[in-house]
Amino acid sequence: MNWNDGYVADLDYPAAYFAEQSPSHLNIACILNGVEPLPVDRPFTYFELGAGMGLTSNVLAASHPQGSFYSNDFNPAHVASARQLADEAQLANMTVLECSFADLAQGKADLPPLDYITMYGVYSWITPANRQCVVAFIKRYLKPGGVVYVNYNALPGWTRTLPLQQLLLEHASCNPVPRVRQLEQARDLAQELAKSGAAFFDGNKQLEHRMASLSGDKAGYLAHEYLNSGWEPLYHADVADELADAGLAFIGPADLSGAFEGDYLTVPQQELLAGIDDPRWRETMRDYLLNTSFREDVYIRGPRRMSAARQAAWLARLGVTLTSVADAVVAPEGANGADAPAMRQLLDALASGPKTFAGLASLTGSSLQAVARLAARLSAAGHAACYFLGSETADAAPARRLNRAIAAQSTLGDHYQALASPKLGGGLRSGLAQRLVYQCLAQAPAGAQPEAGDISKRVESLMLGHFASCAPDSPAAAALHAMRAALPRTVAAILAQRLPIWRSLRMM
Ligand SMILES: C[S@@+](CC[C@H](N)C(=O)[O-])C[C@H]1O[C@@H](n2cnc3c(N)ncnc32)[C@H](O)[C@@H]1O
């Protein structure tokens, strides 16, 4: 084996931001699942395993100046990118390590005991031996009460699509051509097979979105998703057993709405689960009910269950804000249509800015739990984010430095698609037009608010480099042309609707 242990290392993974990895978000998941969270209003330590280009860690470090953040990757190109972003934003609380999971398990890095360890797109993409290293690392460094976030491709949901990955991997291993070419050829082959009426594709609904992803997603993403030799979807019970070796217990899904089963299980399904006490078996049954193909879970080393009164006290320390512009929010569907009026009331209240759970409970005449449930559903639908009330006074300077660095980078490429908010303790995914408008506003003299028309012209000139970096007839070029044509309207909308959100979340 080479240094990369069969893991794709000749094509970079695209940068991405994942809110679920935020310490604040994980604490809120703990609270909603009735488990004592870690206090993040004081110094804490955080480690991201396999951080790729490091966008998530950098956004989290910038938006939690009270925390010390560490990340690792064994791919030097990823490490260099992550360090560069941290340096440009002068994030003194961010350390990027170039080392493998085996190095970490053996204690080769100089690290303090850790409060949080997270990994996105890692656990089911690496070899079993590397999974053992991850578990050994957690065992070695995670503090009692420490929180782990892990996600993985899961069974039984992958059962009917597993052979597609095998086809791509096998085809790639027989084709010693450059990686991008391997992917193109494997994709063409899968499409040809499907068109030829291959029985494997017959009536296999689950393959549809995987095939669509093969056509539409970036080569870097596809290579890391499908072409690792250790790739293996896992059952919850197996992961729970492996992590139990590090003293971890499963406490709930990282998706906030996952804490409210009534929103996604039918009554008979809830009754079926209600009779099961063993959490390992209960989750297994849930995965069969939902045919789960991807899990995002929170584990704790020594979880402490809270009383209802203690949970209510924590809920009273939370707030919620819209992250989509108010006009664009469609109330998410839930299993329980009776919620519609309460959801409408909540959305109307949030249209004028962030609100506390307690304020919303008195406004709507409902309990903190009921507000939490609706807020969780809005957050899972990508329209809102929950936050800790104390975070409003956190130092906003590091997040603003990172946002400026990301906005400046956006004039050269479209890699870093998020901006940081100290109020949220995390970031918001932000499109290219938004980041270029941010860049124009950040460059304007203090106190001046440039005219929308001037910003539109400036953004158009900042986009020119993007045209140069893609082939004239490519889908990327078509998307840029469409963006340029819509700029005056887009810029006006960003100034009218997005800028107030940035301001209320202390992002600029
Ligand atoms: C699918 S990518 C996910 C990156 C990042 N977490 C994200 O979601 O954007 C997995 C990352 O793990 C790294 N990785 C894989 N095996 C590793 C190992 N044994 N030691 C250190 N890093 C590893 C890869 O280089 C890659 O950057």
XYZ file of C-alpha atoms and ligand atoms in Angstrom:
535
model
C 0.000 0.000 0.000
C 1.069 3.600 -0.690
C 0.778 6.463 1.813
C -2.836 6.978 0.688
C -3.997 3.422 1.613
C -6.110 3.035 -1.525
C -7.800 6.405 -0.945
C -8.085 8.763 -3.971
C -5.181 11.225 -3.770
C -4.612 12.392 -7.348
C -7.691 14.609 -7.610
C -8.646 17.226 -5.007
C -11.965 17.002 -3.187
C -14.087 20.136 -3.759
C -14.310 22.476 -0.757
C -17.629 22.419 1.080
C -19.153 23.779 4.281
C -21.261 21.532 6.522
C -23.256 23.249 9.290
C -23.866 19.943 11.098
C -20.210 19.889 12.196
C -20.539 23.118 14.180
C -20.066 22.758 17.962
C -23.089 25.026 18.419
C -25.206 22.888 16.084
C -24.069 19.671 17.810
C -24.946 21.149 21.211
C -28.411 22.016 19.943
C -28.799 18.434 18.640
C -27.850 17.222 22.157
C -30.439 19.492 23.773
C -33.230 18.418 21.397
C -32.367 14.770 22.069
C -32.568 15.376 25.832
C -28.827 15.047 26.528
C -26.653 17.560 28.399
C -24.619 19.641 25.863
C -21.086 21.011 26.304
C -20.910 24.695 27.231
C -19.390 26.597 24.270
C -19.438 30.062 25.857
C -15.939 29.309 27.240
C -12.716 27.872 25.779
C -13.048 24.415 24.170
C -11.099 22.165 21.796
C -12.273 20.816 18.446
C -10.760 18.415 15.888
C -11.939 17.710 12.326
C -10.652 14.429 10.859
C -10.077 14.262 7.073
C -10.900 17.948 6.667
C -10.236 18.124 2.914
C -9.830 21.751 1.782
C -10.660 22.873 5.335
C -13.542 25.225 4.590
C -15.726 23.829 7.391
C -12.968 24.009 10.027
C -11.989 27.523 8.994
C -15.586 28.780 9.115
C -16.061 27.159 12.533
C -12.789 28.544 13.927
C -13.680 32.029 12.663
C -17.161 31.888 14.157
C -16.045 30.436 17.546
C -13.060 32.591 18.581
C -13.240 31.048 22.081
C -12.414 27.561 20.701
C -9.093 26.005 19.623
C -9.549 24.227 16.305
C -7.424 21.472 14.759
C -7.852 19.589 11.520
C -5.892 16.948 9.652
C -5.619 15.438 6.201
C -2.946 13.262 4.626
C -3.334 14.901 1.219
C -0.735 17.720 1.113
C -2.691 19.715 -1.484
C -5.727 19.735 0.835
C -3.594 20.729 3.817
C -1.935 23.571 1.888
C -5.323 24.967 0.821
C -6.758 24.768 4.339
C -3.667 26.503 5.791
C -3.719 29.208 3.144
C -7.321 30.118 3.961
C -6.570 30.153 7.720
C -3.516 32.372 7.096
C -5.386 34.787 4.830
C -8.034 35.233 7.543
C -5.342 35.364 10.290
C -7.109 32.710 12.329
C -4.827 32.251 15.331
C -7.094 29.496 16.733
C -6.801 27.192 13.680
C -4.076 24.509 13.329
C -3.960 22.376 10.177
C -1.952 19.136 10.467
C -0.574 17.096 7.600
C -0.830 13.586 8.986
C -2.722 10.332 8.570
C -5.306 8.751 10.851
C -2.641 6.147 11.738
C -0.267 8.955 12.843
C -3.016 10.460 14.979
C -3.936 7.107 16.540
C -0.287 6.629 17.518
C -0.185 10.025 19.218
C 2.302 11.528 16.728
C 0.609 14.948 16.857
C 0.905 17.186 19.888
C -2.737 17.648 20.883
C -4.718 18.630 23.979
C -7.685 16.537 25.208
C -10.600 17.230 22.854
C -14.196 18.332 23.434
C -15.403 17.726 19.866
C -14.250 15.383 17.111
C -16.065 15.487 13.770
C -15.633 13.824 10.385
C -17.631 14.375 7.216
C -17.403 11.972 4.280
C -14.740 9.861 5.997
C -15.940 6.856 8.005
C -17.392 4.631 5.247
C -14.923 5.823 2.598
C -11.754 4.499 4.280
C -10.429 0.989 4.940
C -11.454 -0.982 8.079
C -7.874 -0.571 9.369
C -8.190 3.210 9.049
C -11.586 3.094 10.793
C -9.799 1.385 13.685
C -7.245 4.233 13.715
C -10.103 6.763 13.901
C -11.598 4.882 16.856
C -8.185 4.644 18.570
C -7.699 8.400 18.072
C -11.089 9.153 19.644
C -10.314 6.800 22.533
C -6.991 8.514 23.105
C -8.061 12.167 22.965
C -11.814 12.664 23.502
C -12.653 14.037 26.959
C -15.373 12.449 29.101
C -18.595 14.112 27.958
C -16.948 14.880 24.585
C -19.053 14.913 21.431
C -18.428 13.108 18.125
C -20.134 13.781 14.797
C -19.849 11.011 12.208
C -21.615 10.415 8.915
C -21.476 7.449 6.565
C -23.136 5.679 3.672
C -25.570 3.317 5.293
C -27.367 0.034 4.854
C -29.998 -1.110 4.083
C -30.536 1.969 1.839
C -27.482 1.320 -0.363
C -28.369 -2.345 -1.021
C -29.821 -1.902 -4.495
C -27.189 0.603 -5.672
C -24.055 -1.073 -4.283
C -23.221 -2.757 -7.612
C -22.974 0.650 -9.332
C -20.002 1.580 -7.135
C -18.430 -1.815 -7.827
C -18.894 -1.258 -11.570
C -17.185 2.169 -11.431
C -14.337 0.965 -9.206
C -13.735 -2.177 -11.248
C -13.812 -0.253 -14.507
C -11.358 2.327 -13.110
C -8.968 -0.374 -11.921
C -8.841 -1.875 -15.447
C -8.182 1.568 -17.009
C -4.834 3.089 -16.081
C -5.701 6.519 -17.578
C -5.804 9.868 -15.723
C -8.505 10.017 -13.046
C -10.867 12.469 -14.785
C -10.765 10.328 -17.921
C -11.427 7.199 -15.824
C -14.535 8.816 -14.418
C -15.785 9.985 -17.805
C -15.305 6.514 -19.273
C -16.941 4.778 -16.301
C -19.899 7.190 -16.452
C -20.293 6.611 -20.210
C -20.179 2.880 -19.626
C -22.883 3.010 -16.919
C -25.082 5.155 -19.173
C -24.534 2.815 -22.123
C -25.411 -0.189 -19.972
C -28.603 1.498 -18.794
C -29.583 2.422 -22.377
C -28.905 -1.101 -23.614
C -31.650 -2.354 -21.276
C -29.300 -4.017 -18.766
C -31.563 -5.845 -16.309
C -29.678 -4.365 -13.303
C -31.073 -0.899 -14.107
C -34.634 -2.186 -14.692
C -37.117 -0.509 -12.353
C -34.298 0.424 -9.939
C -35.635 3.800 -8.755
C -32.759 4.335 -6.333
C -30.282 4.336 -9.180
C -31.894 7.378 -10.772
C -30.380 9.997 -8.521
C -26.995 8.235 -8.485
C -26.964 8.257 -12.302
C -27.991 11.934 -12.299
C -25.118 12.646 -9.893
C -22.700 10.818 -12.220
C -23.695 13.162 -15.046
C -23.839 16.409 -13.073
C -21.385 16.358 -10.135
C -17.747 17.471 -10.191
C -15.086 14.877 -11.008
C -13.336 15.491 -7.665
C -16.499 14.708 -5.737
C -17.263 11.592 -7.813
C -13.746 10.202 -7.504
C -13.789 10.572 -3.698
C -17.351 9.221 -3.503
C -16.885 6.087 -5.614
C -13.261 5.220 -6.302
C -11.769 4.489 -2.868
C -10.769 0.892 -2.317
C -12.075 0.931 1.281
C -15.538 2.275 0.335
C -18.198 0.311 2.202
C -21.720 1.266 3.346
C -22.257 0.297 6.991
C -25.070 -0.762 9.314
C -25.795 1.398 12.358
C -25.235 -1.545 14.723
C -21.735 -2.156 13.317
C -20.741 1.507 13.610
C -22.199 1.748 17.136
C -20.188 -1.356 18.122
C -16.961 0.029 16.634
C -17.411 3.393 18.367
C -18.311 1.696 21.663
C -14.619 0.701 21.765
C -13.860 4.389 22.312
C -16.522 4.599 25.034
C -19.049 6.334 22.770
C -22.832 6.032 22.965
C -25.241 7.095 20.215
C -27.454 9.973 21.311
C -29.381 10.963 18.185
C -29.292 12.230 14.603
C -27.356 15.422 13.810
C -30.263 16.569 11.636
C -32.220 18.622 14.191
C -35.605 17.452 12.925
C -34.503 13.860 13.588
C -35.293 14.375 17.298
C -39.029 14.595 16.497
C -40.110 11.187 15.202
C -43.719 12.262 14.800
C -42.611 14.444 11.882
C -41.277 11.626 9.712
C -42.707 8.318 10.982
C -46.313 7.171 10.738
C -48.217 6.378 13.927
C -47.874 2.577 13.482
C -44.141 3.048 12.855
C -43.798 5.124 16.024
C -45.679 2.448 17.975
C -43.362 -0.210 16.607
C -40.318 1.722 17.846
C -41.898 2.722 21.149
C -41.743 -0.893 22.312
C -37.963 -1.130 21.790
C -35.657 -0.115 24.645
C -32.287 -1.153 23.203
C -31.068 1.934 21.267
C -28.925 -0.168 18.917
C -31.875 -2.311 17.873
C -34.231 0.674 17.784
C -31.986 2.525 15.306
C -31.644 -0.637 13.224
C -35.428 -0.865 12.978
C -35.633 2.847 12.118
C -33.165 2.344 9.255
C -35.333 -0.457 7.875
C -38.460 1.700 8.213
C -36.790 4.583 6.350
C -34.484 2.485 4.125
C -31.657 4.784 5.275
C -28.757 5.229 2.838
C -26.859 8.014 4.675
C -26.570 8.548 8.425
C -25.401 11.670 10.266
C -25.083 10.875 13.952
C -24.035 12.378 17.256
C -22.213 10.209 19.802
C -21.030 11.162 23.289
C -18.476 9.672 25.627
C -20.689 9.379 28.691
C -24.013 11.004 27.740
C -26.018 12.502 30.616
C -29.795 12.488 30.149
C -31.528 15.718 31.175
C -34.775 16.203 33.081
C -37.599 17.966 31.195
C -37.008 21.077 33.357
C -33.286 21.135 32.550
C -34.039 20.693 28.844
C -36.524 23.596 28.976
C -33.852 25.774 30.622
C -31.494 25.056 27.707
C -34.229 25.673 25.127
C -34.810 29.081 26.715
C -31.192 29.930 25.824
C -31.761 29.391 22.086
C -32.914 31.582 19.229
C -33.784 30.987 15.588
C -33.312 33.058 12.463
C -34.280 32.704 8.829
C -31.336 31.986 6.566
C -33.369 32.029 3.343
C -34.935 35.332 2.311
C -38.408 35.468 3.868
C -40.337 35.561 0.549
C -38.616 32.398 -0.669
C -39.522 30.257 2.348
C -42.145 27.624 1.698
C -43.378 26.061 4.944
C -41.934 22.528 5.022
C -44.427 19.667 4.858
C -44.610 17.536 7.983
C -46.463 14.351 8.797
C -48.735 16.484 10.958
C -50.662 19.035 8.812
C -52.226 20.473 11.988
C -49.003 22.443 12.469
C -49.570 24.651 9.424
C -51.057 27.689 11.284
C -48.319 27.590 13.953
C -45.625 27.333 11.253
C -47.165 30.337 9.417
C -47.167 32.358 12.659
C -43.531 31.467 13.269
C -42.501 32.410 9.721
C -44.350 35.748 9.964
C -42.546 36.510 13.227
C -39.138 35.551 11.797
C -39.643 37.734 8.699
C -38.705 40.768 10.833
C -35.477 39.183 12.176
C -34.088 36.569 14.604
C -36.251 35.657 17.601
C -35.678 33.793 20.871
C -37.451 30.468 21.445
C -38.967 31.967 24.601
C -40.272 35.016 22.694
C -41.788 32.794 20.017
C -43.371 30.528 22.644
C -45.173 33.464 24.255
C -46.087 34.969 20.872
C -47.632 31.727 19.612
C -48.995 30.581 22.991
C -47.116 27.299 22.710
C -44.410 25.470 24.643
C -40.641 25.807 24.129
C -40.674 22.193 22.889
C -43.294 23.041 20.248
C -41.236 26.029 19.046
C -38.106 23.866 19.003
C -39.859 21.307 16.823
C -40.935 23.869 14.221
C -37.529 25.585 14.292
C -35.850 22.197 13.787
C -38.034 21.501 10.770
C -37.221 24.877 9.244
C -33.535 24.304 9.915
C -33.607 20.809 8.340
C -35.319 22.293 5.267
C -32.404 24.761 4.973
C -34.537 27.861 5.681
C -33.412 28.674 9.231
C -30.651 28.222 11.773
C -30.834 27.924 15.555
C -28.226 29.646 17.721
C -27.195 30.217 21.350
C -28.261 33.596 22.708
C -24.854 34.339 24.310
C -23.118 34.089 20.923
C -24.464 37.545 20.034
C -21.566 39.143 21.881
C -18.771 36.928 20.421
C -15.874 38.754 18.746
C -17.008 39.214 15.127
C -13.595 40.262 13.757
C -12.250 36.776 12.823
C -15.476 35.852 10.965
C -15.361 39.139 9.047
C -11.688 38.593 8.154
C -12.533 35.117 6.852
C -15.513 36.453 4.899
C -13.292 39.070 3.276
C -10.724 36.413 2.387
C -13.435 34.176 0.898
C -15.018 37.083 -0.991
C -11.612 38.092 -2.405
C -10.954 34.460 -3.471
C -14.330 34.436 -5.206
C -13.038 36.886 -7.804
C -10.603 34.157 -8.921
C -12.616 30.962 -8.515
C -15.779 29.496 -7.025
C -14.218 27.184 -4.431
C -15.308 28.522 -1.061
C -19.090 28.709 -1.143
C -19.867 29.838 2.414
C -19.553 32.867 4.692
C -19.117 32.802 8.491
C -21.452 34.173 11.176
C -20.271 34.608 14.788
C -23.887 34.856 15.898
C -24.758 31.446 14.428
C -21.503 29.814 15.494
C -21.187 28.580 11.925
C -21.655 29.657 8.348
C -24.149 30.095 5.580
C -23.767 28.573 2.158
C -23.475 31.546 -0.197
C -23.592 31.613 -3.992
C -21.047 33.323 -6.222
C -23.160 36.446 -6.820
C -23.599 36.918 -3.067
C -19.874 36.603 -2.404
C -18.994 39.045 -5.174
C -21.493 41.573 -3.800
C -19.909 41.017 -0.365
C -16.534 41.775 -1.969
C -17.831 45.061 -3.461
C -19.344 46.127 -0.132
C -16.214 45.113 1.788
C -14.067 47.240 -0.545
C -16.303 50.318 -0.330
C -15.028 53.179 1.886
C -16.251 52.907 5.508
C -19.815 54.185 5.926
C -20.463 54.383 2.152
C -23.187 52.231 0.584
C -22.529 52.016 -3.178
C -25.513 52.213 -5.568
C -27.007 48.919 -6.772
C -26.198 49.801 -10.399
C -22.531 50.446 -9.585
C -22.285 47.183 -7.653
C -23.859 45.336 -10.557
C -21.260 46.745 -12.985
C -18.445 45.956 -10.580
C -19.654 42.359 -10.065
C -19.824 41.950 -13.840
C -16.197 42.989 -14.153
C -15.194 40.688 -11.253
C -16.811 37.771 -13.102
C -14.587 38.117 -16.167
C -11.872 35.879 -14.772
C -14.453 33.132 -14.258
C -15.330 33.126 -17.968
C -11.660 32.745 -18.789
C -11.384 29.605 -16.643
C -14.093 27.548 -18.377
C -14.556 26.255 -21.925
C -16.813 28.609 -23.986
C -19.531 26.019 -24.675
C -19.474 24.267 -21.299
C -22.433 24.135 -18.861
C -20.287 26.241 -16.482
C -20.002 28.988 -19.122
C -23.773 28.844 -19.774
C -24.415 29.250 -16.019
C -22.089 32.287 -15.924
C -23.863 33.889 -18.915
C -27.227 33.379 -17.192
C -25.820 34.880 -13.987
C -24.484 37.917 -15.878
C -27.817 38.500 -17.650
C -29.710 38.456 -14.325
C -27.159 40.571 -12.392
C -29.111 43.848 -11.994
C -32.082 41.975 -10.490
C -29.885 39.638 -8.435
C -27.806 42.470 -6.983
C -30.915 44.488 -6.072
C -32.381 41.418 -4.330
C -29.140 40.714 -2.444
C -28.972 44.309 -1.199
C -32.640 44.372 -0.204
C -32.945 40.923 1.319
C -29.571 39.244 1.909
C -27.680 42.241 3.319
C -30.094 42.590 6.304
C -29.502 38.880 7.080
C -25.706 39.378 6.924
C -26.038 42.359 9.251
C -28.324 40.631 11.732
C -25.954 37.625 11.805
C -22.955 39.973 12.273
C -21.310 38.722 9.087
C -20.297 42.202 7.860
C -14.517 12.715 1.041
S -13.243 13.738 1.607
C -14.114 14.783 2.742
C -13.403 16.068 3.023
C -14.129 17.000 3.964
N -14.398 16.355 5.242
C -15.417 17.479 3.316
O -16.452 16.842 3.558
O -15.370 18.441 2.563
C -12.293 12.702 2.744
C -10.984 13.312 3.171
O -10.308 12.401 4.062
C -8.912 12.378 3.740
N -8.390 11.063 4.162
C -8.762 9.852 3.694
N -8.068 8.878 4.306
C -7.246 9.486 5.192
C -6.267 9.010 6.117
N -6.038 7.716 6.253
N -5.617 9.916 6.874
C -5.877 11.251 6.733
N -6.770 11.755 5.868
C -7.451 10.888 5.104
C -8.873 12.586 2.236
O -7.648 13.091 1.766
C -10.036 13.564 2.011
O -9.606 14.890 2.059
